Short mmCIF file of C-alpha atoms in Angstrom, two decimals:
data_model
loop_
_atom_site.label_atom_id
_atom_site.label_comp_id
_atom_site.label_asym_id
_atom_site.label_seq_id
_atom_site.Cartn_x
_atom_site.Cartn_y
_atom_site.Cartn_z
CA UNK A 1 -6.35 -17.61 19.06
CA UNK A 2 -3.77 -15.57 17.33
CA UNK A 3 -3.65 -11.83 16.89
CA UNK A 4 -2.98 -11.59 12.91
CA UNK A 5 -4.57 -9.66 10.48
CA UNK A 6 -5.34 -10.10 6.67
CA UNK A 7 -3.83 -6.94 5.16
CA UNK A 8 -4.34 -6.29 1.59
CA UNK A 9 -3.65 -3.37 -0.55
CA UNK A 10 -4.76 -2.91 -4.07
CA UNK A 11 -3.57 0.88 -5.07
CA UNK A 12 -1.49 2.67 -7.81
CA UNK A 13 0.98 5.19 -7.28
CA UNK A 14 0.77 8.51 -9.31
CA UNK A 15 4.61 9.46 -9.42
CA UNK A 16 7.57 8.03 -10.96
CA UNK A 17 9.55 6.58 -8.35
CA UNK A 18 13.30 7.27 -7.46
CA UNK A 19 15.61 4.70 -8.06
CA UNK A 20 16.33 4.41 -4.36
CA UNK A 21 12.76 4.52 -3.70
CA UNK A 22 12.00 2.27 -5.73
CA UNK A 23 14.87 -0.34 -4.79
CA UNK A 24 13.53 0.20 -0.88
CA UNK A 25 9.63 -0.57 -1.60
CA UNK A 26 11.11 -3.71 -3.90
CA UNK A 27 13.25 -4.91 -0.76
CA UNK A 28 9.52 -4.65 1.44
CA UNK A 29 7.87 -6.39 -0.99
CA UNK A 30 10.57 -9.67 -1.11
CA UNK A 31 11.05 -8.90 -4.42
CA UNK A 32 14.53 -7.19 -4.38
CA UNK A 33 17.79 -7.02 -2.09
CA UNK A 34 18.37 -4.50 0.78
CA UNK A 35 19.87 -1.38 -0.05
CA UNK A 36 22.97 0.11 1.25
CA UNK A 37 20.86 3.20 3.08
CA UNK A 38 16.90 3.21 4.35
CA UNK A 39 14.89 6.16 3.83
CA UNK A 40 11.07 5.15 3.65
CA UNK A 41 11.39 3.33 7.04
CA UNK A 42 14.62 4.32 8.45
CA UNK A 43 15.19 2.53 11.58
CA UNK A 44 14.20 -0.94 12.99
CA UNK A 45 15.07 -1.02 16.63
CA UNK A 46 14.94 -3.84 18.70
CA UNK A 47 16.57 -4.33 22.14
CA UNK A 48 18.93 -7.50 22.37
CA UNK A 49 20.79 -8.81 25.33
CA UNK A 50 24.51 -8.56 24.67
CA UNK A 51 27.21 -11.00 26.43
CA UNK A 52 26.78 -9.37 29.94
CA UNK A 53 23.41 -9.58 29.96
CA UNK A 54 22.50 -5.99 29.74
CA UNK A 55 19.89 -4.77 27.27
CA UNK A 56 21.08 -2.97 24.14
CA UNK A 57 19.24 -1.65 21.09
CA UNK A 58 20.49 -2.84 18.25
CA UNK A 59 18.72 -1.96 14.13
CA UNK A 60 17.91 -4.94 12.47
CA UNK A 61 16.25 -4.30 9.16
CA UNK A 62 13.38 -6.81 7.69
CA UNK A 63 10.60 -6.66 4.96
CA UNK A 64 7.60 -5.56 6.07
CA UNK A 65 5.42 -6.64 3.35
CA UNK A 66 7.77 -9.52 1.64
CA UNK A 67 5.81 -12.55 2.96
CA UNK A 68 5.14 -15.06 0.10
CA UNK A 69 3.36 -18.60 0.33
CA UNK A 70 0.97 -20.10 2.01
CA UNK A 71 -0.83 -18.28 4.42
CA UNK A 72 -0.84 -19.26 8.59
CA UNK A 73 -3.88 -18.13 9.82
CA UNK A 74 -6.19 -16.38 6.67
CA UNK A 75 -6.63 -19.50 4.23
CA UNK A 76 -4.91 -18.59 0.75
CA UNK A 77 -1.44 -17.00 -0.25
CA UNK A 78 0.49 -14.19 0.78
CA UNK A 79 2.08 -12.17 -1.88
CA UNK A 80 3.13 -8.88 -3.20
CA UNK A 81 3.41 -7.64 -6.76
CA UNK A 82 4.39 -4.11 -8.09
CA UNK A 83 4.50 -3.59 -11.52
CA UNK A 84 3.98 -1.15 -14.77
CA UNK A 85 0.58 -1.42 -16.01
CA UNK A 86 0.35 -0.78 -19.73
CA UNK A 87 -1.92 1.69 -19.58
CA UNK A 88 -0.53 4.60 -17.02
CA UNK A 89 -3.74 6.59 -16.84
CA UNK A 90 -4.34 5.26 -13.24
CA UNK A 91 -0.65 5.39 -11.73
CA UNK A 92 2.52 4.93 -12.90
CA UNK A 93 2.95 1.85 -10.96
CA UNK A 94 0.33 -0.88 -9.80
CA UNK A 95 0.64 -2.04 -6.34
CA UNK A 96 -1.23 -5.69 -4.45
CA UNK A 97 -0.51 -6.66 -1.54
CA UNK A 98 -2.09 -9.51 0.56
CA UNK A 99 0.07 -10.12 4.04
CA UNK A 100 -0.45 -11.59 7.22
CA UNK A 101 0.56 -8.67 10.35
CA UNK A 102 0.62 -9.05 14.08
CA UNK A 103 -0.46 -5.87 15.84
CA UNK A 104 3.57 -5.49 17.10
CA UNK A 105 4.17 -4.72 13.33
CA UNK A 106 1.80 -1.92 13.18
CA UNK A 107 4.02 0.75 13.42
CA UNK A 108 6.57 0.11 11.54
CA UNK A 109 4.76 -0.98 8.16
CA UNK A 110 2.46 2.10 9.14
CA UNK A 111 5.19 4.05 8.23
CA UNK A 112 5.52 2.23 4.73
CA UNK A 113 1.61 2.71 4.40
CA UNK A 114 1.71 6.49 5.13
CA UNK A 115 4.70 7.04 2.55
CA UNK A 116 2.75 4.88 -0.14
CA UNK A 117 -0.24 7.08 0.62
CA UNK A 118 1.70 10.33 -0.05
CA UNK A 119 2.73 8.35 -3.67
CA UNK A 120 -0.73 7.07 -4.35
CA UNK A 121 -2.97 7.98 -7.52
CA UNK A 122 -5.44 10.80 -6.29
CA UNK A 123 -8.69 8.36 -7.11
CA UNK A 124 -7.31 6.37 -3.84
CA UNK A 125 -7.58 9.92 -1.95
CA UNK A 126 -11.60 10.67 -0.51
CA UNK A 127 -12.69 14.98 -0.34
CA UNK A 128 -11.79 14.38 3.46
CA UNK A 129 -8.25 13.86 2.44
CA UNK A 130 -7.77 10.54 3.43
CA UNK A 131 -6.26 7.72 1.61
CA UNK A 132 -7.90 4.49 0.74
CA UNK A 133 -5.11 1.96 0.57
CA UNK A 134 -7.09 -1.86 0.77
CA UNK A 135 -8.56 -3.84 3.57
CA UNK A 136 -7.69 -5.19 7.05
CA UNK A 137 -9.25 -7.73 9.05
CA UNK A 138 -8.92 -9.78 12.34
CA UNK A 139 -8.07 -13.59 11.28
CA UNK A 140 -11.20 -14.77 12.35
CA UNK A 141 -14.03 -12.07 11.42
CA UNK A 142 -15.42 -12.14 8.10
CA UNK A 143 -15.76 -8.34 8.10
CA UNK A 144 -13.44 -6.20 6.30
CA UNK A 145 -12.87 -2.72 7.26
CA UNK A 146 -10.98 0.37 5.50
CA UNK A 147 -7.47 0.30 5.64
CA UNK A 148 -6.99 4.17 5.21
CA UNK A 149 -4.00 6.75 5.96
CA UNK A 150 -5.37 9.96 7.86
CA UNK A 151 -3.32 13.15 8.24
CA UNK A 152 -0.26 11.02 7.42
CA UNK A 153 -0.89 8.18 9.66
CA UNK A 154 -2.35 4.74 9.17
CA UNK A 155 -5.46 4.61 10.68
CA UNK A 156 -5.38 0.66 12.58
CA UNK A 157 -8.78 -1.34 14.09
#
């Protein structure tokens, strides 16, 4: 048994995007190199041994959402797509998303989820204020639940 999750977002985003911004969520989505500075999701640490065997942090950037292919563990294909619908009356930009995550991922692509939910087109956004961004579920339930952003944070099973 592994610990992965189906993640999929269908959403569009309501605001023109900067440049940068828009170069960053390309480089999550594997569709675009990295740029030069990271401001949606600033920092990846992870702690490396260097050559005297001591621990050391080191930042060691990767898409969080760039996965493309076959799926490993939830049948089908992984992608991501962002494009410019036509017709702009539901969001500037349209976002889908279907990715495989390990809970060790969780917070850091929670940080990509809560910025895309502060860009999102206010149908995705319920009276109680949180965002609806797509679906999660375990790799080997049938049962999809709510993948929503809360008071700026991602709101995990």
């Amino acid at each position: 048994m592994a610990d992965i999750y189906e993640l999929s977002l269908a959403l569009n985003l309501r605001e023109e995007l900067s440049e940068e911004e828009l170069a960053e969520l390309r480089w999550h989505l594997g569709s675009g190199p990295e740029p030069e500075r990271l401001r949606i999701v600033p920092a990846f640490p992870v702690v490396l041994v260097d050559d005297d065997g001591e621990p050391v942090v080191a930042d060691e950037p990767v898409p969080l959402l760039g996965r493309r292919g076959e799926a490993w563990k939830v049948d089908g294909a992984l992608v991501s797509v962002l494009l410019r619908p036509e017709d702009a009356r539901h969001g500037t930009w349209a976002l889908t998303v279907r990715q495989e995550i390990h809970p060790d991922e969780f917070d850091r692509t929670g940080e990509l989820l809560g910025w895309l939910a502060t860009k999102a087109h206010d149908r995705h956004r319920a009276a109680t204020g949180e965002v609806r961004l797509g679906w999660i579920r375990f790799c080997e339930s049938h049962r999809f639940e709510p993948l929503v952003v809360r008071d700026g944070r991602t709101v995990w099973p």
